[in-house]
PDB file of C-alpha atoms and ligand atoms in Angstrom:
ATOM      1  CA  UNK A  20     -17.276 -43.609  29.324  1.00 55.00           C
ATOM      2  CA  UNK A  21     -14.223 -43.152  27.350  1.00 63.00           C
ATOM      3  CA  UNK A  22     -11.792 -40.999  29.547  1.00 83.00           C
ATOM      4  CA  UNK A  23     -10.296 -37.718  27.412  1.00 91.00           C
ATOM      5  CA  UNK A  24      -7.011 -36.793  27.724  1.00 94.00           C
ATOM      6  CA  UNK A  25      -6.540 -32.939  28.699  1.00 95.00           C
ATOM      7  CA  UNK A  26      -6.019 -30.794  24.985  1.00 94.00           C
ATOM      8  CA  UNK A  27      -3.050 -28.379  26.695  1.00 93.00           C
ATOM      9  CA  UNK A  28      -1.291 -28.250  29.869  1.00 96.00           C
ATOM     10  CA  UNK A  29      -2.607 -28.973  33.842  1.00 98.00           C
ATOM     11  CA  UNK A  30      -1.110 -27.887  36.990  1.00 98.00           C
ATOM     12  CA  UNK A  31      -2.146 -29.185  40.584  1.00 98.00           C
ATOM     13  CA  UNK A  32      -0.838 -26.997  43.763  1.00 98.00           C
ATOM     14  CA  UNK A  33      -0.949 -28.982  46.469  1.00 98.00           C
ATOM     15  CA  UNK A  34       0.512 -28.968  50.200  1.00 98.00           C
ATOM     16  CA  UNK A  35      -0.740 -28.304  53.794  1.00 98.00           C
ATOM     17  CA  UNK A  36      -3.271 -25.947  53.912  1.00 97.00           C
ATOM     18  CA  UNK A  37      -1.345 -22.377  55.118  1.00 98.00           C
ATOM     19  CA  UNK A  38       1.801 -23.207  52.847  1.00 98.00           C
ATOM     20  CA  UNK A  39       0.536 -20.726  50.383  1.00 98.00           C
ATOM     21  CA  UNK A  40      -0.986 -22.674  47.820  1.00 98.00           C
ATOM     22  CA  UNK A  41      -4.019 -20.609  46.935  1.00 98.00           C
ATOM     23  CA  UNK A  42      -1.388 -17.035  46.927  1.00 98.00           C
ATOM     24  CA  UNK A  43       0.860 -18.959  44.495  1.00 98.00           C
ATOM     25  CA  UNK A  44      -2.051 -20.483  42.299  1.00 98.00           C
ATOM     26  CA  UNK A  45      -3.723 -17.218  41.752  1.00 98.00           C
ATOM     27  CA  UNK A  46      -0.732 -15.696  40.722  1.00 98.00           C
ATOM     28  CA  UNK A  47       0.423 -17.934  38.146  1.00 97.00           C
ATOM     29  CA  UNK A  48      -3.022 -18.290  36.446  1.00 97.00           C
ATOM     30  CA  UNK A  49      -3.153 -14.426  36.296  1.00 97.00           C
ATOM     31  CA  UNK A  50       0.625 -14.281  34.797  1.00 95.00           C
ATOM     32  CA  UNK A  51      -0.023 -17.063  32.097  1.00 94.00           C
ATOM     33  CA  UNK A  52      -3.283 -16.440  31.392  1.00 95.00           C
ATOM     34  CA  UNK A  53      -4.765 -20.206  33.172  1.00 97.00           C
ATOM     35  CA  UNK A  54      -7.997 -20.506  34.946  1.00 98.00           C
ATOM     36  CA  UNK A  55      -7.535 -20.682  38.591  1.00 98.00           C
ATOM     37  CA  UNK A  56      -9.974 -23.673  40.469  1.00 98.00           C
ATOM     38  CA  UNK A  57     -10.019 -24.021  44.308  1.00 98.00           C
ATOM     39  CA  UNK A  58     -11.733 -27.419  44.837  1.00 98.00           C
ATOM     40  CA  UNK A  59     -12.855 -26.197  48.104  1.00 97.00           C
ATOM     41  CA  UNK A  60     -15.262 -23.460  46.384  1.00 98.00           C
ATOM     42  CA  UNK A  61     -16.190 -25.595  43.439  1.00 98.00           C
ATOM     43  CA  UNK A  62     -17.837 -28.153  46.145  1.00 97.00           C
ATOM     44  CA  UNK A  63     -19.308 -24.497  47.875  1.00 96.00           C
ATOM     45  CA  UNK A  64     -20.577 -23.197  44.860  1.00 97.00           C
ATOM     46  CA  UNK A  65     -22.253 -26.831  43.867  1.00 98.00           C
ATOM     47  CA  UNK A  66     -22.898 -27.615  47.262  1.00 96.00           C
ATOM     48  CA  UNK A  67     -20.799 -30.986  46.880  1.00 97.00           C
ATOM     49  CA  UNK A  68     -20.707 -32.694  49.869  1.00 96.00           C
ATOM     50  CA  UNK A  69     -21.509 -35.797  51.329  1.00 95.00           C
ATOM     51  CA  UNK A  70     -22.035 -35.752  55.328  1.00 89.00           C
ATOM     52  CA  UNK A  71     -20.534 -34.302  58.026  1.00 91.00           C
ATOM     53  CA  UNK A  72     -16.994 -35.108  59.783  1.00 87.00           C
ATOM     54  CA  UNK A  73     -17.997 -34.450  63.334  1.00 87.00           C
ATOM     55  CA  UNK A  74     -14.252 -34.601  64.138  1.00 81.00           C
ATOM     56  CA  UNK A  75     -13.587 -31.606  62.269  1.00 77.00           C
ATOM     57  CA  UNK A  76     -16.923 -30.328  62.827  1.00 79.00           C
ATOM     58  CA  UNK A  77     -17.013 -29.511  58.961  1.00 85.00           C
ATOM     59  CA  UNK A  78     -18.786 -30.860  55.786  1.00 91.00           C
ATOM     60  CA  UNK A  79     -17.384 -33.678  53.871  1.00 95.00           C
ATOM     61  CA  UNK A  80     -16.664 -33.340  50.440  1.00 96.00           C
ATOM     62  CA  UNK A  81     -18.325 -35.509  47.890  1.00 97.00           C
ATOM     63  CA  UNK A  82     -14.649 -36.184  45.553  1.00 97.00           C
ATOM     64  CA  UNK A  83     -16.612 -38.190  43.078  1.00 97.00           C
ATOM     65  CA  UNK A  84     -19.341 -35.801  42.135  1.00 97.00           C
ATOM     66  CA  UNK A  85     -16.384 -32.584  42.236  1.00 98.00           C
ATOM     67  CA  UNK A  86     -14.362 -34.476  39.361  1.00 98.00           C
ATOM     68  CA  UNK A  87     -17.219 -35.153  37.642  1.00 97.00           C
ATOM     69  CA  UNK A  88     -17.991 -31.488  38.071  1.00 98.00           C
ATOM     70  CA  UNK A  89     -14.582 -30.691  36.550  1.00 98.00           C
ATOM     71  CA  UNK A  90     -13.748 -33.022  33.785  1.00 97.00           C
ATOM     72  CA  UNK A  91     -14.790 -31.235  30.906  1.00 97.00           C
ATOM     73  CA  UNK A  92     -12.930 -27.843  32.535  1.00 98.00           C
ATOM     74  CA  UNK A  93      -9.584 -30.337  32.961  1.00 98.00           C
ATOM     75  CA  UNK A  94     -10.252 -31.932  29.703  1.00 97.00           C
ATOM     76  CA  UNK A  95     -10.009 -28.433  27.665  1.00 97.00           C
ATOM     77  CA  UNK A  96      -6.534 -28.012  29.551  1.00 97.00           C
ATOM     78  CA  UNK A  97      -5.355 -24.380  30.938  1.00 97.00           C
ATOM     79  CA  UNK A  98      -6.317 -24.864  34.777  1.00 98.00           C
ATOM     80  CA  UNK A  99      -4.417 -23.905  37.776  1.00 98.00           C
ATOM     81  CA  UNK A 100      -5.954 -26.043  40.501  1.00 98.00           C
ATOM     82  CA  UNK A 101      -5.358 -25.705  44.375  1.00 98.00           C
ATOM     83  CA  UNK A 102      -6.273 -28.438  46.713  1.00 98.00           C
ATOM     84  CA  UNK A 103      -4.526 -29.513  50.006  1.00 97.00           C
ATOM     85  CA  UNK A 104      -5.233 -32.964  49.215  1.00 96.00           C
ATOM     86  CA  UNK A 105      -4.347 -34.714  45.761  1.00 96.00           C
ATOM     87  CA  UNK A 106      -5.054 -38.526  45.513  1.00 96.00           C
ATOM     88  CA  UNK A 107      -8.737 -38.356  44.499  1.00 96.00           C
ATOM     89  CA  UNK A 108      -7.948 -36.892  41.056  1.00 98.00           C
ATOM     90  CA  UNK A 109      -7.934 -38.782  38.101  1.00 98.00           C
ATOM     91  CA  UNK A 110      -4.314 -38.740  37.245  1.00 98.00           C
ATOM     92  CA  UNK A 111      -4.195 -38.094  33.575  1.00 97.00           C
ATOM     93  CA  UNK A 112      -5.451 -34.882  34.536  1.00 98.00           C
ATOM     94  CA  UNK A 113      -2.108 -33.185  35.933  1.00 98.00           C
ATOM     95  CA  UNK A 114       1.348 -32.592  33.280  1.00 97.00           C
ATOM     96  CA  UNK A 115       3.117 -30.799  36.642  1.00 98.00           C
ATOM     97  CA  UNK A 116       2.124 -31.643  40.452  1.00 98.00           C
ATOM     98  CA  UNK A 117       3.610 -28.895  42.754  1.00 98.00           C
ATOM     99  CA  UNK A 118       3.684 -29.533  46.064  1.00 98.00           C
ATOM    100  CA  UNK A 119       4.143 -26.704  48.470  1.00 98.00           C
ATOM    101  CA  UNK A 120       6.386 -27.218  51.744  1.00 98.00           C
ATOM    102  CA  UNK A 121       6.701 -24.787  54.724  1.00 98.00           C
ATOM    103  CA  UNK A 122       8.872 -24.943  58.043  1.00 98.00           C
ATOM    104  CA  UNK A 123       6.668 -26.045  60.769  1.00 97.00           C
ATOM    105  CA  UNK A 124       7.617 -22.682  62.758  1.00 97.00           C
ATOM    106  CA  UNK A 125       6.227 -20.073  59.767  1.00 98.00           C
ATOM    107  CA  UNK A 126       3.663 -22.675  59.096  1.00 98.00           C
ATOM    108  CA  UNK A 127       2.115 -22.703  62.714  1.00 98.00           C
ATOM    109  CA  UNK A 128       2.453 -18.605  62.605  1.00 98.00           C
ATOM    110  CA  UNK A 129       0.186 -18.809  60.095  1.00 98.00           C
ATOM    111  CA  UNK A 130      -2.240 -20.972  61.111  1.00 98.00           C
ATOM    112  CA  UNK A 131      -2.651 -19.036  64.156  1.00 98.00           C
ATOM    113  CA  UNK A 132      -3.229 -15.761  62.272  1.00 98.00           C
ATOM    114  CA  UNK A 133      -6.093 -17.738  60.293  1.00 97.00           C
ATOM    115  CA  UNK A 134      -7.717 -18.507  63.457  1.00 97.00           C
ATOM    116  CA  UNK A 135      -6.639 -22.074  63.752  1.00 95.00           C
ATOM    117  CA  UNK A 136      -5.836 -23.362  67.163  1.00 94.00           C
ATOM    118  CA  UNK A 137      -5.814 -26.759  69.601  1.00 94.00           C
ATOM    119  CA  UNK A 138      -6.353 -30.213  67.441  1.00 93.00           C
ATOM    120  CA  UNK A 139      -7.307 -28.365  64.139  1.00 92.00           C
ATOM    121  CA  UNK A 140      -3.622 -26.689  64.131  1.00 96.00           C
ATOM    122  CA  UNK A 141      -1.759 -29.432  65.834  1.00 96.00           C
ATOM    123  CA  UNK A 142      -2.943 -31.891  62.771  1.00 96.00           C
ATOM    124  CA  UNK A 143      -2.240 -29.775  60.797  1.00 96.00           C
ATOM    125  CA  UNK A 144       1.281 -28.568  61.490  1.00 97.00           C
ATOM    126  CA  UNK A 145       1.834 -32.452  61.993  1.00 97.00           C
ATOM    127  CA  UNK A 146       0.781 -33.487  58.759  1.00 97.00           C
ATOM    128  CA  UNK A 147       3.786 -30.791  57.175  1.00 98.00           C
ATOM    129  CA  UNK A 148       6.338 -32.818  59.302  1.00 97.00           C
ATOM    130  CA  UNK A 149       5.168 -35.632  58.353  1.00 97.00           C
ATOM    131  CA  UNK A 150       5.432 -34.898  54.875  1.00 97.00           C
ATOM    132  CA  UNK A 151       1.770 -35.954  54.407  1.00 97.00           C
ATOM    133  CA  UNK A 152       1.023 -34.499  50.767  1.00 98.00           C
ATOM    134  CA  UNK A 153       4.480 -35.123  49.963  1.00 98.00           C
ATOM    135  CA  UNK A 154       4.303 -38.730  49.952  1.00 98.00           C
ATOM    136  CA  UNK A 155       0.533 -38.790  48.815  1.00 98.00           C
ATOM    137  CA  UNK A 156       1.719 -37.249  45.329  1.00 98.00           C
ATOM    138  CA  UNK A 157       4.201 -39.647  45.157  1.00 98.00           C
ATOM    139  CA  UNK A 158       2.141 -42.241  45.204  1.00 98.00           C
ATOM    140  CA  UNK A 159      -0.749 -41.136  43.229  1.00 98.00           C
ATOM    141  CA  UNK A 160       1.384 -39.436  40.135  1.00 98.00           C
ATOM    142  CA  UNK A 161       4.834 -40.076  38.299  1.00 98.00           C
ATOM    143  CA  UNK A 162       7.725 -38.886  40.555  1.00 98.00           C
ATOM    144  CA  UNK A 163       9.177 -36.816  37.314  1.00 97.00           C
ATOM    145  CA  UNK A 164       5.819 -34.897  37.210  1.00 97.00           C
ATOM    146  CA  UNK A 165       6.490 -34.167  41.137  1.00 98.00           C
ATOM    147  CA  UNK A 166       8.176 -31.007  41.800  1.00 98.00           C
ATOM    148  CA  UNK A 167       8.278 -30.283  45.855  1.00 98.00           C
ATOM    149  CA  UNK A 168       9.064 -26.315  46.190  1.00 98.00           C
ATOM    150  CA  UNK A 169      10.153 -24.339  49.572  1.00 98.00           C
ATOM    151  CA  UNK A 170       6.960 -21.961  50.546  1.00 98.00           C
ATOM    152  CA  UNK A 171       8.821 -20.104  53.538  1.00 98.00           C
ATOM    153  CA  UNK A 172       9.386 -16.755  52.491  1.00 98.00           C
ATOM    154  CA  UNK A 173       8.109 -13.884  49.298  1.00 98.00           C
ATOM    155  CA  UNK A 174      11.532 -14.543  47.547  1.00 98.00           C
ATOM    156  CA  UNK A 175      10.579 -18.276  47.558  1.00 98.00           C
ATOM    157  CA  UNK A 176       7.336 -17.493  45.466  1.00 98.00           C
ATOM    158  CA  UNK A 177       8.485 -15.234  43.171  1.00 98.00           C
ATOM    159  CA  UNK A 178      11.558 -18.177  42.451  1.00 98.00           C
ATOM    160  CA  UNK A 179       8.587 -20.293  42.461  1.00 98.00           C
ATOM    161  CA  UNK A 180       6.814 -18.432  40.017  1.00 98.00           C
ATOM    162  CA  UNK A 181       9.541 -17.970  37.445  1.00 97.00           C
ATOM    163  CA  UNK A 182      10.930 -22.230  37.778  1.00 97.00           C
ATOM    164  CA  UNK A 183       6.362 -23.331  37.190  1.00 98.00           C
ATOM    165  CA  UNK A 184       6.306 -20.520  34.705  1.00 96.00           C
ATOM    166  CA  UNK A 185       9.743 -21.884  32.626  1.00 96.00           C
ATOM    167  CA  UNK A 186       7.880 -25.606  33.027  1.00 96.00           C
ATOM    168  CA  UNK A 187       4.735 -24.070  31.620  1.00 94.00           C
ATOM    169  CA  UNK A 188       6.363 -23.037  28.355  1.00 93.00           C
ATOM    170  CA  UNK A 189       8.305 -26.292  28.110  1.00 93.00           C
ATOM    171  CA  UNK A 190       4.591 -28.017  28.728  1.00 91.00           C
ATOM    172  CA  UNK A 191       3.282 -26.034  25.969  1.00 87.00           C
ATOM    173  CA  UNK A 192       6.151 -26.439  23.637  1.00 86.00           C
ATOM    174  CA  UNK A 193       6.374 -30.057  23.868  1.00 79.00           C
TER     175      UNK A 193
HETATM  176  P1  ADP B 214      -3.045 -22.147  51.361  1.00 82.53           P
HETATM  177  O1  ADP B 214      -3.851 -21.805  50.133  1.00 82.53           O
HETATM  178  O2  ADP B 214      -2.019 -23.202  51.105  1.00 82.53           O
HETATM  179  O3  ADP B 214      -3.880 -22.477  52.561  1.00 82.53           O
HETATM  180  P2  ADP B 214      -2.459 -19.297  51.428  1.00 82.53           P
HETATM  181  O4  ADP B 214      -2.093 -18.996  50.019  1.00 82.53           O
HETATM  182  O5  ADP B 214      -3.834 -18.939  51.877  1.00 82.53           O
HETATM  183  O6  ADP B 214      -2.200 -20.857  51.743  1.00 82.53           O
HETATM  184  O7  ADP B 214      -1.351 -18.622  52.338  1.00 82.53           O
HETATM  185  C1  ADP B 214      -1.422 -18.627  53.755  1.00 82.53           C
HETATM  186  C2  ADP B 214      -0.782 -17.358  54.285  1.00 82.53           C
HETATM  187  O8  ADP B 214       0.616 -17.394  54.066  1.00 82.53           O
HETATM  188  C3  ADP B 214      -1.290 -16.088  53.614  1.00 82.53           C
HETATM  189  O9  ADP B 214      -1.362 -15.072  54.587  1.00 82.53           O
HETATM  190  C4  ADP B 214      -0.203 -15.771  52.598  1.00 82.53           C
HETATM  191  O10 ADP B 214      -0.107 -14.389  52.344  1.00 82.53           O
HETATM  192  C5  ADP B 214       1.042 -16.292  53.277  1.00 82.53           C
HETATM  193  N1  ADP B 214       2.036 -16.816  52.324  1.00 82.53           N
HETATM  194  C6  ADP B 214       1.815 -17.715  51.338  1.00 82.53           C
HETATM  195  N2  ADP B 214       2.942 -18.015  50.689  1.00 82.53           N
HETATM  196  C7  ADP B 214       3.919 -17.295  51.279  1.00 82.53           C
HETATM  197  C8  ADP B 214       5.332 -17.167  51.065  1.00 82.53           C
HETATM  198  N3  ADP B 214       5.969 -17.869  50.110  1.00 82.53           N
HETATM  199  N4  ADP B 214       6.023 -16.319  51.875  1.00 82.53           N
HETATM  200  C9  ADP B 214       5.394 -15.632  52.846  1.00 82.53           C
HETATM  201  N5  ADP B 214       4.080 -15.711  53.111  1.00 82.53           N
HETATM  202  C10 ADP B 214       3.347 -16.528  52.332  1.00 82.53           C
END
């Protein structure tokens, strides 16, 4: 199959979960007019998985069958899509790759407030200090399409909103 490049502009939130991508993504597709896509309910709402991780005591997700879900979606261009993991996705999807990053402190606070606690929050506090997602974008997309942003506080997401917002229009413009 020949693969289609997107007709307008892509953006991919990514990050730990808890370091605000879903807050962020809703708010930018509702201010530019994009459709928002949580990969997490598009593999709920098609029932998309594959197995079960019995570390995580959670389904896993089938990656192949959720981009085949979305291609035509990403190939019409206007999405907003959240996902705390980023390497799966065909790359000519994406014009801008955000990557969310939170101080471990604020990050575990919240965490805790979702309910998260032993292993599950340990991991993933861990993976923020490691710089996990960080590194995984910069290895699955073009560093200049890369754009790591500071998720710690409500000033730091409306700056965030306005800098994606300023990219959007150059996107579209170019
Ligand atoms: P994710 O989608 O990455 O798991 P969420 O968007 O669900 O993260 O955010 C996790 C929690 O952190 C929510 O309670 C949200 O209100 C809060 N939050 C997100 N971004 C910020 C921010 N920049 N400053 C303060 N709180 C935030």
């Amino acid at each position: 199959m020949a693969e289609s490049l997107p007709r307008g502009p892509n953006i991919l939130i990514t990050g730990t979960p808890g370091t605000g991508k879903t807050t962020l993504g809703q708010e930018l597709a509702g201010r530019n007019n994009l459709k928002y896509i949580n990969i997490g309910e598009v593999a709920k709402e098609n029932d998309l998985f594959e197995g079960f991780d019995e570390e995580y005591q959670c389904p896993l997700m089938d990656e192949d069958r959720v981009i085949d879900e979305l291609e035509d979606t990403m190939v019409e261009g206007g999405n907003i899509v959240d996902y705390h993991g980023c390497e799966f996705f065909p790359e000519r999807w994406f014009h801008l790759v955000i990557v969310l990053r939170t101080d471990n402190s604020i990050l575990y606070e919240r965490l805790e407030k979702r309910g998260y606690s032993g292993k599950k929050l340990q991991d993933n506090v861990q993976c923020e200090i490691f710089r996990t997602i960080l590194d995984e974008a910069l290895e699955s997309y073009k560093e200049n399409i890369v754009q790591e942003l500071k998720s710690n506080t409500p000033e730091d997401m409306e700056e965030n909103l306005e800098k994606i917002s300023t990219w959007l229009n150059q996107l579209n413009a170019s």
